[in-house]
Amino acid sequence: AQSVTQLGSHVSVSEGALVLLRCNYSSSVPPYLFWYVQYPNQGLQLLLKYTSAATLVKGINGFEAEFKKSETSFHLTKPSAHMSDAAEYFCAVTGAFNFGNEKLTFGTGTRLTIIP
Amino acid sequence: DGGITQSPKYLFRKEGQNVTLSCEQNLNHDAMYWYRQDPGQGLRLIYYSQIVNDFQKGDIAEGYSVSREKKESFPLTVTSAQKNPTAFYLCASSMRQLSYNEQFFGPGTRLTVL
């Protein structure tokens, strides 16, 4: 079984400041991890994914995340926040090698606000 | 352009009525999913389907039903048995149900029970 914990349901950062959104996972098997972004009243869009290749994953819009097995973490970062980054962000996990049973388990989300 | 369409965008229902949400994809994906989103609870899986004429219950299937008669279509019916149906419903699809394939999401349907 897998689970995800996103620390901080709301995060505010100033424009130009570092963005750090936290995600910790629990998995009984090697995990695959995903970050999705959701703008108001829209569906989710994939930012990046970790599938057991490089531990530092680069995604769209300047975001990146680092898989740290020892800390069971997959935090999302961006060096400089932009107003357009304001959205809700979801971390999700599934178990690698779960062929035929690949359900994603989502965290409860973090709403990111950018302060001008 | 390939993608997933959901209709309608907004839906209002009276208590005791069944209602069907549409989901269509032209991505030639095998797997399709329905999620429910409530504030502060993330996304919860209702039903998923790997192939035509086959589907499985997710974590919160009670009060919902689905069909998968065509590869492109995966409609969700919210029945009167669903006690608290007001929510944002998201449909998704993936190339095949393998862990490393991302899920693509539709724009969602917001259902309100009056």
Tab-separated table of C-alpha atoms in Angstrom, chain A residues 4-108:
chain	number	residue	atom	x	y	z
A	4	VAL	CA	1.434	10.511	0.530
A	5	THR	CA	1.656	13.356	3.027
A	6	GLN	CA	1.909	16.934	1.849
A	7	LEU	CA	3.022	19.227	4.660
A	8	GLY	CA	1.319	22.587	4.508
A	9	SER	CA	-2.079	22.936	2.870
A	10	HIS	CA	-1.272	26.572	2.062
A	11	VAL	CA	2.105	28.080	1.190
A	12	SER	CA	2.770	31.732	0.378
A	13	VAL	CA	5.976	33.030	-1.177
A	14	SER	CA	7.030	36.357	-2.601
A	15	GLU	CA	7.517	36.747	-6.330
A	16	GLY	CA	11.128	35.863	-7.123
A	17	ALA	CA	11.608	33.798	-3.950
A	18	LEU	CA	12.303	30.094	-3.681
A	19	VAL	CA	9.325	27.771	-3.877
A	20	LEU	CA	9.482	24.622	-1.716
A	21	LEU	CA	6.503	22.264	-1.519
A	22	ARG	CA	6.963	19.211	0.672
A	23	CYS	CA	5.921	15.637	-0.061
A	24	ASN	CA	6.680	12.547	1.986
A	25	TYR	CA	5.599	9.121	0.881
A	26	SER	CA	5.092	5.696	2.318
A	27	SER	CA	5.347	2.613	0.143
A	28	SER	CA	5.901	-1.076	0.770
A	29	VAL	CA	7.481	-1.419	-2.667
A	30	PRO	CA	9.768	0.858	-4.693
A	31	PRO	CA	7.678	3.912	-5.574
A	32	TYR	CA	6.989	5.916	-8.652
A	33	LEU	CA	6.257	9.531	-7.719
A	34	PHE	CA	4.494	12.360	-9.526
A	35	TRP	CA	3.800	16.064	-9.070
A	36	TYR	CA	0.711	17.540	-10.708
A	37	VAL	CA	-0.499	21.155	-10.874
A	38	GLN	CA	-4.125	22.280	-10.938
A	39	TYR	CA	-5.299	25.792	-11.860
A	40	PRO	CA	-8.735	26.885	-10.616
A	41	ASN	CA	-11.633	24.888	-12.035
A	42	GLN	CA	-9.356	22.902	-14.324
A	43	GLY	CA	-7.979	19.390	-14.541
A	44	LEU	CA	-4.522	18.311	-13.418
A	45	GLN	CA	-1.374	18.698	-15.488
A	46	LEU	CA	1.777	16.673	-14.939
A	47	LEU	CA	4.781	18.710	-13.768
A	48	LEU	CA	7.282	15.886	-13.411
A	49	LYS	CA	7.672	12.236	-12.471
A	50	TYR	CA	10.225	9.947	-10.843
A	51	THR	CA	10.399	6.430	-12.250
A	52	SER	CA	13.637	5.103	-10.705
A	53	ALA	CA	16.062	6.749	-13.129
A	54	ALA	CA	17.805	9.962	-12.026
A	55	THR	CA	16.937	11.042	-8.494
A	56	LEU	CA	16.854	14.726	-9.486
A	57	VAL	CA	13.957	15.196	-11.866
A	58	LYS	CA	13.384	18.317	-13.922
A	59	GLY	CA	9.912	19.230	-15.059
A	60	ILE	CA	8.020	21.921	-16.854
A	61	ASN	CA	7.875	25.618	-15.913
A	62	GLY	CA	11.251	25.496	-14.131
A	63	PHE	CA	10.189	23.051	-11.417
A	64	GLU	CA	12.304	20.180	-10.178
A	65	ALA	CA	12.116	17.527	-7.459
A	66	GLU	CA	14.614	15.261	-5.774
A	67	PHE	CA	13.861	11.701	-4.713
A	68	LYS	CA	15.466	10.948	-1.348
A	69	LYS	CA	14.913	7.361	-0.331
A	70	SER	CA	16.504	7.773	3.105
A	71	GLU	CA	14.070	10.572	3.912
A	72	THR	CA	11.114	9.095	1.961
A	73	SER	CA	10.688	12.509	0.401
A	74	PHE	CA	10.031	14.013	-3.007
A	75	HIS	CA	9.922	17.765	-2.422
A	76	LEU	CA	9.124	20.135	-5.286
A	77	THR	CA	11.225	23.271	-5.772
A	78	LYS	CA	11.554	26.248	-8.081
A	79	PRO	CA	14.347	28.796	-7.631
A	80	SER	CA	12.297	31.888	-8.425
A	81	ALA	CA	8.517	32.106	-8.067
A	82	HIS	CA	6.396	33.728	-10.750
A	83	MET	CA	2.860	35.020	-10.412
A	84	SER	CA	1.710	32.364	-12.866
A	85	ASP	CA	2.813	29.635	-10.416
A	86	ALA	CA	-0.185	30.332	-8.187
A	87	ALA	CA	-2.151	27.077	-8.228
A	88	GLU	CA	-2.753	23.882	-6.262
A	89	TYR	CA	-0.071	21.217	-6.355
A	90	PHE	CA	-0.577	17.510	-5.777
A	91	CYS	CA	1.977	14.840	-5.030
A	92	ALA	CA	1.036	11.277	-6.001
A	93	VAL	CA	2.554	7.831	-5.584
A	94	THR	CA	2.132	4.397	-7.060
A	95	GLY	CA	4.077	1.221	-6.606
A	96	ALA	CA	6.616	0.216	-9.209
A	97	PHE	CA	6.020	-3.189	-10.784
A	98	ASN	CA	2.331	-3.127	-9.837
A	99	PHE	CA	1.380	-4.372	-13.253
A	100	GLY	CA	-2.345	-4.492	-13.590
A	101	ASN	CA	-2.993	-2.521	-10.435
A	102	GLU	CA	-1.445	0.887	-11.061
A	103	LYS	CA	-3.616	3.166	-8.997
A	104	LEU	CA	-2.316	6.589	-8.104
A	105	THR	CA	-2.642	7.701	-4.481
A	106	PHE	CA	-2.798	11.470	-4.172
A	107	GLY	CA	-1.873	13.784	-1.349
A	108	THR	CA	-4.356	16.359	-0.099
